[in-house]
mmCIF file of C-alpha atoms in Angstrom:
data_model
loop_
_atom_site.group_PDB
_atom_site.id
_atom_site.type_symbol
_atom_site.label_atom_id
_atom_site.label_comp_id
_atom_site.label_asym_id
_atom_site.label_seq_id
_atom_site.Cartn_x
_atom_site.Cartn_y
_atom_site.Cartn_z
ATOM 1 C CA MET M 1 -37.187 1.436 7.519
ATOM 2 C CA LYS M 2 -36.713 4.566 9.193
ATOM 3 C CA LYS M 3 -33.224 5.628 10.239
ATOM 4 C CA THR M 4 -32.818 6.296 13.852
ATOM 5 C CA ALA M 5 -30.980 9.263 15.417
ATOM 6 C CA PRO M 6 -27.603 7.478 15.918
ATOM 7 C CA GLN M 7 -28.137 6.426 12.380
ATOM 8 C CA GLN M 8 -28.490 9.648 11.152
ATOM 9 C CA ASN M 9 -25.680 10.870 12.615
ATOM 10 C CA GLN M 10 -23.077 8.490 11.309
ATOM 11 C CA ASN M 11 -24.493 9.262 8.189
ATOM 12 C CA LYS M 12 -23.770 12.949 8.509
ATOM 13 C CA VAL M 13 -19.821 11.619 9.763
ATOM 14 C CA LEU M 14 -19.373 9.436 6.823
ATOM 15 C CA ALA M 15 -20.490 12.248 4.696
ATOM 16 C CA PHE M 16 -18.388 14.531 6.161
ATOM 17 C CA VAL M 17 -15.612 12.281 5.872
ATOM 18 C CA TYR M 18 -15.902 11.629 2.191
ATOM 19 C CA PHE M 19 -16.250 14.818 1.336
ATOM 20 C CA ALA M 20 -13.174 16.075 3.321
ATOM 21 C CA LEU M 21 -11.075 13.330 1.853
ATOM 22 C CA ARG M 22 -11.883 13.910 -1.378
ATOM 23 C CA PHE M 23 -11.220 17.689 -1.243
ATOM 24 C CA SER M 24 -8.057 16.822 0.014
ATOM 25 C CA VAL M 25 -6.911 14.164 -2.365
ATOM 26 C CA ALA M 26 -7.894 16.584 -5.191
ATOM 27 C CA GLY M 27 -5.628 19.455 -3.747
ATOM 28 C CA VAL M 28 -2.781 17.485 -3.315
ATOM 29 C CA LEU M 29 -3.327 16.093 -6.762
ATOM 30 C CA ILE M 30 -3.540 19.697 -8.368
ATOM 31 C CA ALA M 31 -0.278 20.341 -6.608
ATOM 32 C CA GLN M 32 0.858 17.495 -8.109
ATOM 33 C CA VAL M 33 0.222 18.348 -11.518
ATOM 34 C CA PHE M 34 1.887 21.642 -11.075
ATOM 35 C CA ASN M 35 4.944 19.676 -9.548
ATOM 36 C CA ARG M 36 5.263 17.181 -13.001
ATOM 37 C CA ASP M 37 5.276 14.349 -10.454
ATOM 38 C CA PHE M 38 3.168 12.104 -12.478
ATOM 39 C CA GLU M 39 3.152 9.374 -10.372
ATOM 40 C CA SER M 40 1.962 10.996 -7.682
ATOM 41 C CA VAL M 41 -0.826 12.276 -9.881
ATOM 42 C CA PHE M 42 -1.309 8.360 -10.811
ATOM 43 C CA LEU M 43 -1.846 7.567 -7.296
ATOM 44 C CA CYS M 44 -4.135 10.848 -6.458
ATOM 45 C CA VAL M 45 -6.293 9.426 -9.354
ATOM 46 C CA LEU M 46 -6.083 5.401 -7.987
ATOM 47 C CA THR M 47 -7.501 6.794 -4.698
ATOM 48 C CA LEU M 48 -10.142 8.884 -5.831
ATOM 49 C CA LEU M 49 -11.532 5.672 -7.645
ATOM 50 C CA LEU M 50 -10.638 3.233 -4.374
ATOM 51 C CA PHE M 51 -12.948 5.611 -2.511
ATOM 52 C CA LEU M 52 -15.816 4.524 -4.569
ATOM 53 C CA LEU M 53 -15.550 0.890 -4.050
ATOM 54 C CA PRO M 54 -17.529 0.520 -0.927
ATOM 55 C CA SER M 55 -20.527 2.026 -2.415
ATOM 56 C CA PHE M 56 -20.083 0.248 -5.629
ATOM 57 C CA PHE M 57 -20.344 -2.882 -3.471
ATOM 58 C CA GLU M 58 -23.267 -2.050 -2.017
ATOM 59 C CA ARG M 59 -25.118 -1.364 -5.072
ATOM 60 C CA ARG M 60 -24.191 -4.512 -7.151
ATOM 61 C CA LEU M 61 -23.830 -6.360 -4.309
ATOM 62 C CA HIS M 62 -26.834 -5.372 -2.338
ATOM 63 C CA ILE M 63 -24.716 -5.103 0.861
ATOM 64 C CA ASP M 64 -25.089 -2.367 3.683
ATOM 65 C CA VAL M 65 -21.348 -1.605 4.343
ATOM 66 C CA PRO M 66 -21.540 -0.350 7.854
ATOM 67 C CA ASP M 67 -21.036 3.543 8.408
ATOM 68 C CA THR M 68 -18.013 2.935 10.761
ATOM 69 C CA LEU M 69 -16.320 0.090 8.355
ATOM 70 C CA GLU M 70 -16.678 2.274 5.595
ATOM 71 C CA ILE M 71 -15.293 5.485 7.295
ATOM 72 C CA ILE M 72 -12.196 3.488 8.605
ATOM 73 C CA ILE M 73 -11.833 1.902 4.755
ATOM 74 C CA LEU M 74 -11.466 5.148 3.563
ATOM 75 C CA LEU M 75 -9.250 6.544 6.121
ATOM 76 C CA PHE M 76 -7.535 3.578 5.430
ATOM 77 C CA ILE M 77 -7.056 3.916 1.796
ATOM 78 C CA TYR M 78 -6.312 7.977 2.365
ATOM 79 C CA ALA M 79 -3.162 7.211 5.188
ATOM 80 C CA ALA M 80 -1.958 4.234 2.784
ATOM 81 C CA GLU M 81 -1.722 6.205 -0.687
ATOM 82 C CA ILE M 82 -1.511 9.947 -0.026
ATOM 83 C CA LEU M 83 0.295 10.339 3.678
ATOM 84 C CA GLY M 84 2.253 7.042 3.168
ATOM 85 C CA GLU M 85 3.458 7.060 -0.363
ATOM 86 C CA ILE M 86 2.717 10.958 -1.280
ATOM 87 C CA ARG M 87 3.726 12.269 1.479
ATOM 88 C CA ALA M 88 6.489 9.721 2.902
ATOM 89 C CA TYR M 89 4.200 9.057 5.889
ATOM 90 C CA TYR M 90 6.137 5.511 5.551
ATOM 91 C CA ILE M 91 9.585 6.950 6.208
ATOM 92 C CA ALA M 92 8.504 9.948 8.021
ATOM 93 C CA PHE M 93 7.269 7.208 10.618
ATOM 94 C CA PRO M 94 8.645 4.296 11.106
ATOM 95 C CA TYR M 95 5.497 2.628 12.649
ATOM 96 C CA TRP M 96 3.050 3.940 10.059
ATOM 97 C CA ASP M 97 3.311 1.068 7.512
ATOM 98 C CA THR M 98 2.927 -1.266 10.642
ATOM 99 C CA MET M 99 -0.371 0.352 11.823
ATOM 100 C CA LEU M 100 -1.612 -0.220 8.442
ATOM 101 C CA HIS M 101 -0.811 -3.884 7.809
ATOM 102 C CA THR M 102 -2.434 -4.651 11.676
ATOM 103 C CA LEU M 103 -5.399 -2.652 10.447
ATOM 104 C CA ASN M 104 -5.763 -4.397 7.270
ATOM 105 C CA GLY M 105 -5.960 -7.699 9.137
ATOM 106 C CA PHE M 106 -8.411 -6.456 11.214
ATOM 107 C CA LEU M 107 -10.773 -5.197 8.328
ATOM 108 C CA CYS M 108 -9.898 -8.239 6.089
ATOM 109 C CA ALA M 109 -11.079 -10.492 8.886
ATOM 110 C CA ALA M 110 -14.009 -8.457 8.736
ATOM 111 C CA VAL M 111 -14.767 -8.903 5.267
ATOM 112 C CA GLY M 112 -13.913 -12.525 5.425
ATOM 113 C CA PHE M 113 -16.105 -13.067 8.264
ATOM 114 C CA SER M 114 -19.149 -11.338 6.624
ATOM 115 C CA LEU M 115 -18.838 -13.405 3.681
ATOM 116 C CA VAL M 116 -19.432 -16.601 5.480
ATOM 117 C CA ASP M 117 -22.112 -15.081 7.788
ATOM 118 C CA ILE M 118 -24.319 -13.800 4.549
ATOM 119 C CA LEU M 119 -24.112 -17.443 3.176
ATOM 120 C CA ASN M 120 -24.743 -18.956 6.078
ATOM 121 C CA ARG M 121 -27.158 -16.697 6.932
ATOM 122 C CA ASN M 122 -28.894 -17.567 3.479
ATOM 123 C CA THR M 123 -31.381 -20.627 3.608
ATOM 124 C CA LYS M 124 -31.438 -20.707 -0.064
ATOM 125 C CA LEU M 125 -27.572 -21.148 -0.542
ATOM 126 C CA SER M 126 -26.801 -22.719 3.254
ATOM 127 C CA THR M 127 -28.240 -26.008 3.899
ATOM 128 C CA PHE M 128 -26.474 -26.412 7.577
ATOM 129 C CA SER M 129 -25.422 -24.013 10.690
ATOM 130 C CA LEU M 130 -21.222 -23.107 10.699
ATOM 131 C CA SER M 131 -20.375 -23.374 14.234
ATOM 132 C CA PRO M 132 -18.769 -20.241 15.304
ATOM 133 C CA ALA M 133 -15.349 -21.352 16.214
ATOM 134 C CA TYR M 134 -15.215 -22.183 11.825
ATOM 135 C CA MET M 135 -16.454 -18.855 11.026
ATOM 136 C CA ALA M 136 -13.775 -17.187 12.911
ATOM 137 C CA LEU M 137 -11.227 -19.616 11.739
ATOM 138 C CA VAL M 138 -12.578 -18.615 8.067
ATOM 139 C CA ALA M 139 -11.697 -15.033 8.687
ATOM 140 C CA PHE M 140 -8.587 -15.859 10.186
ATOM 141 C CA CYS M 141 -7.501 -17.826 7.375
ATOM 142 C CA PHE M 142 -9.427 -15.105 4.709
ATOM 143 C CA SER M 143 -7.484 -12.306 6.001
ATOM 144 C CA MET M 144 -3.854 -14.264 6.699
ATOM 145 C CA THR M 145 -3.988 -15.333 2.581
ATOM 146 C CA VAL M 146 -4.994 -11.514 1.557
ATOM 147 C CA GLY M 147 -1.980 -10.692 3.298
ATOM 148 C CA VAL M 148 0.237 -13.055 1.848
ATOM 149 C CA LEU M 149 -0.842 -12.235 -1.302
ATOM 150 C CA TRP M 150 -0.292 -8.344 -0.860
ATOM 151 C CA GLU M 151 3.569 -9.575 0.174
ATOM 152 C CA PHE M 152 3.739 -11.350 -2.902
ATOM 153 C CA PHE M 153 2.984 -8.329 -4.763
ATOM 154 C CA GLU M 154 5.433 -6.165 -2.858
ATOM 155 C CA CYS M 155 7.939 -8.747 -3.784
ATOM 156 C CA ALA M 156 7.194 -8.805 -7.855
ATOM 157 C CA MET M 157 6.868 -4.693 -7.789
ATOM 158 C CA ASP M 158 10.477 -5.191 -6.289
ATOM 159 C CA GLN M 159 11.703 -7.721 -8.368
ATOM 160 C CA PHE M 160 10.617 -6.521 -11.546
ATOM 161 C CA PHE M 161 10.286 -2.372 -11.261
ATOM 162 C CA LEU M 162 12.759 -1.746 -8.552
ATOM 163 C CA LEU M 163 10.352 0.134 -6.537
ATOM 164 C CA ASP M 164 11.140 -1.161 -2.965
ATOM 165 C CA MET M 165 7.941 -1.726 -1.509
ATOM 166 C CA GLN M 166 9.507 -4.264 0.996
ATOM 167 C CA LYS M 167 11.603 -2.297 3.057
ATOM 168 C CA ASP M 168 14.733 -2.719 3.989
ATOM 169 C CA THR M 169 15.928 -3.391 7.817
ATOM 170 C CA ILE M 170 19.606 -2.773 9.238
ATOM 171 C CA VAL M 171 20.902 -5.721 10.840
ATOM 172 C CA THR M 172 24.603 -5.951 12.634
ATOM 173 C CA ALA M 173 24.402 -9.800 12.726
ATOM 174 C CA ILE M 174 23.403 -12.737 10.179
ATOM 175 C CA SER M 175 24.010 -16.450 10.239
ATOM 176 C CA SER M 176 24.582 -18.093 6.838
ATOM 177 C CA VAL M 177 25.622 -21.506 5.698
ATOM 178 C CA LYS M 178 27.095 -19.966 2.697
ATOM 179 C CA LEU M 179 29.908 -18.473 5.265
ATOM 180 C CA ASP M 180 30.958 -21.816 5.964
ATOM 181 C CA PRO M 181 34.430 -22.031 5.548
ATOM 182 C CA THR M 182 34.462 -26.150 4.679
ATOM 183 C CA GLY M 183 31.558 -25.172 2.060
ATOM 184 C CA GLY M 184 29.156 -27.350 4.199
ATOM 185 C CA ASN M 185 25.995 -26.976 5.587
ATOM 186 C CA VAL M 186 27.291 -25.486 9.176
ATOM 187 C CA PRO M 187 25.812 -21.592 9.989
ATOM 188 C CA THR M 188 28.390 -19.457 10.344
ATOM 189 C CA LYS M 189 27.778 -16.161 12.522
ATOM 190 C CA LEU M 190 28.952 -12.959 11.420
ATOM 191 C CA ARG M 191 28.613 -10.529 14.055
ATOM 192 C CA GLU M 192 29.141 -6.667 14.654
ATOM 193 C CA ILE M 193 28.774 -6.132 11.386
ATOM 194 C CA ALA M 194 29.648 -1.946 10.735
ATOM 195 C CA ASP M 195 28.846 -1.511 7.274
ATOM 196 C CA VAL M 196 28.063 -2.514 3.414
ATOM 197 C CA ILE M 197 31.102 -1.911 0.588
ATOM 198 C CA ILE M 198 30.067 -2.001 -2.362
ATOM 199 C CA VAL M 199 32.480 -2.932 -5.120
ATOM 200 C CA HIS M 200 31.667 -1.373 -8.720
ATOM 201 C CA ALA M 201 31.951 -2.889 -12.113
ATOM 202 C CA ASP M 202 35.360 -1.035 -12.329
ATOM 203 C CA GLY M 203 37.018 -2.214 -8.943
ATOM 204 C CA SER M 204 36.521 1.087 -7.063
ATOM 205 C CA GLN M 205 34.700 0.684 -3.781
ATOM 206 C CA GLU M 206 31.792 2.666 -1.756
ATOM 207 C CA ALA M 207 31.401 2.442 1.724
ATOM 208 C CA LEU M 208 27.330 2.889 2.478
ATOM 209 C CA GLY M 209 27.907 4.083 6.093
ATOM 210 C CA LEU M 210 24.296 1.912 7.614
ATOM 211 C CA GLY M 211 26.465 0.693 10.352
ATOM 212 C CA GLY M 212 25.191 -2.857 9.612
ATOM 213 C CA TYR M 213 23.921 -5.258 6.723
ATOM 214 C CA LEU M 214 21.076 -4.130 4.307
ATOM 215 C CA ASP M 215 18.631 -7.045 4.780
ATOM 216 C CA ILE M 216 16.598 -6.192 1.669
ATOM 217 C CA GLY M 217 12.996 -7.014 2.542
ATOM 218 C CA LEU M 218 12.846 -10.270 4.292
ATOM 219 C CA LEU M 219 12.095 -8.943 8.307
ATOM 220 C CA ASP M 220 9.656 -6.360 6.919
ATOM 221 C CA THR M 221 7.646 -9.197 5.069
ATOM 222 C CA MET M 222 8.101 -10.987 8.526
ATOM 223 C CA LYS M 223 7.009 -8.158 10.727
ATOM 224 C CA ASP M 224 4.108 -7.384 8.142
ATOM 225 C CA LEU M 225 2.892 -10.679 8.550
ATOM 226 C CA VAL M 226 2.799 -10.876 12.144
ATOM 227 C CA VAL M 227 0.910 -7.468 12.858
ATOM 228 C CA ASN M 228 -1.582 -9.075 9.903
ATOM 229 C CA PHE M 229 -2.096 -12.121 11.883
ATOM 230 C CA ILE M 230 -2.380 -9.835 15.281
ATOM 231 C CA GLY M 231 -5.526 -7.616 13.688
ATOM 232 C CA ALA M 232 -6.943 -11.309 11.911
ATOM 233 C CA ILE M 233 -7.122 -12.888 15.820
ATOM 234 C CA VAL M 234 -8.639 -9.517 17.157
ATOM 235 C CA PHE M 235 -11.540 -9.406 14.813
ATOM 236 C CA SER M 236 -11.499 -13.328 14.614
ATOM 237 C CA ILE M 237 -12.521 -13.410 18.320
ATOM 238 C CA ILE M 238 -14.801 -10.737 18.165
ATOM 239 C CA GLY M 239 -16.543 -12.519 15.543
ATOM 240 C CA TYR M 240 -16.876 -15.552 17.559
ATOM 241 C CA PHE M 241 -18.716 -13.929 20.179
ATOM 242 C CA TYR M 242 -20.736 -12.136 17.644
ATOM 243 C CA ILE M 243 -21.624 -15.127 16.253
ATOM 244 C CA LYS M 244 -22.256 -17.162 19.708
ATOM 245 C CA GLN M 245 -24.874 -13.984 20.894
ATOM 246 C CA ARG M 246 -26.499 -14.140 17.488
ATOM 247 C CA GLY M 247 -25.336 -10.536 16.504
ATOM 248 C CA LYS M 248 -26.090 -8.927 19.936
ATOM 249 C CA GLY M 249 -22.598 -7.359 19.822
ATOM 250 C CA ARG M 250 -23.078 -3.448 18.962
ATOM 251 C CA PHE M 251 -19.337 -3.263 18.736
ATOM 252 C CA ALA M 252 -19.313 -6.001 15.619
ATOM 253 C CA ARG M 253 -22.219 -4.885 14.222
ATOM 254 C CA ARG M 254 -20.281 -1.613 13.084
ATOM 255 C CA PHE M 255 -17.648 -3.917 11.074
ATOM 256 C CA ILE M 256 -19.794 -6.624 9.631
ATOM 257 C CA PRO M 257 -21.230 -5.755 6.572
ATOM 258 C CA ARG M 258 -24.743 -7.116 5.972
ATOM 259 C CA VAL M 259 -27.236 -8.180 3.127
ATOM 260 C CA MET M 260 -29.799 -5.180 2.609
ATOM 261 C CA GLU M 261 -33.205 -6.049 3.227
ATOM 262 C CA PRO M 262 -35.824 -5.404 0.511
ATOM 263 C CA GLN M 263 -37.762 -1.759 0.546
ATOM 264 C CA GLY M 264 -40.818 -1.990 2.888
ATOM 265 C CA LYS M 265 -39.605 -4.673 4.826
ATOM 266 C CA LYS M 266 -38.465 -4.392 8.406
#
């Protein structure tokens, strides 16, 4: 099947992005070797391996990953591992993590939608046709499931390896039944919390100067799930109209993988 001019241009853009990102990661890897930061070296190697996943799935599963989707996946991996972790963008830019989780919800919904769409269009595997609304719902549920599993992973890393993947939040007021002076089940409010004081084993005290209470990951987790929800909803709506119009939407087609056509078949 002969490629059109726009397709050829997209392939050139993909090749450029792939080369530029690999070159950048290789440079960071060499720098971290000289800095003896072997944790960052591992992240660089992991990033290079993750870059191979789209082409790996294309070859093994005979699925055509659209160039636009592949570019976004590559940029997502680079933004999360190299910029986020090694360059500390998660700390430098407060909304960096939020942006990535929103994009993750969108991408996972696209992947979930494509899996159902491929099965739905394969007459050998499916004896009935799924409605656009049902396919959009499956894509949404797939995306949210992946988001929840990732939060499980972050929590496990924090609990067992103390990595602080679920970033803490400073709050100035809490309400808890643990503060009920009667020992009952009445939520008791504690307002205008100014600081956290640590009492060490030897009895000495240390004020952290945080300006509030240190919430250990709960609010960050809920925020991540909310923005994942938003990303999943956005693509589910796009996917619904894509199926409703039976593949006529050019925008949605840029994000939905398809089964490769046999060579020689148009």
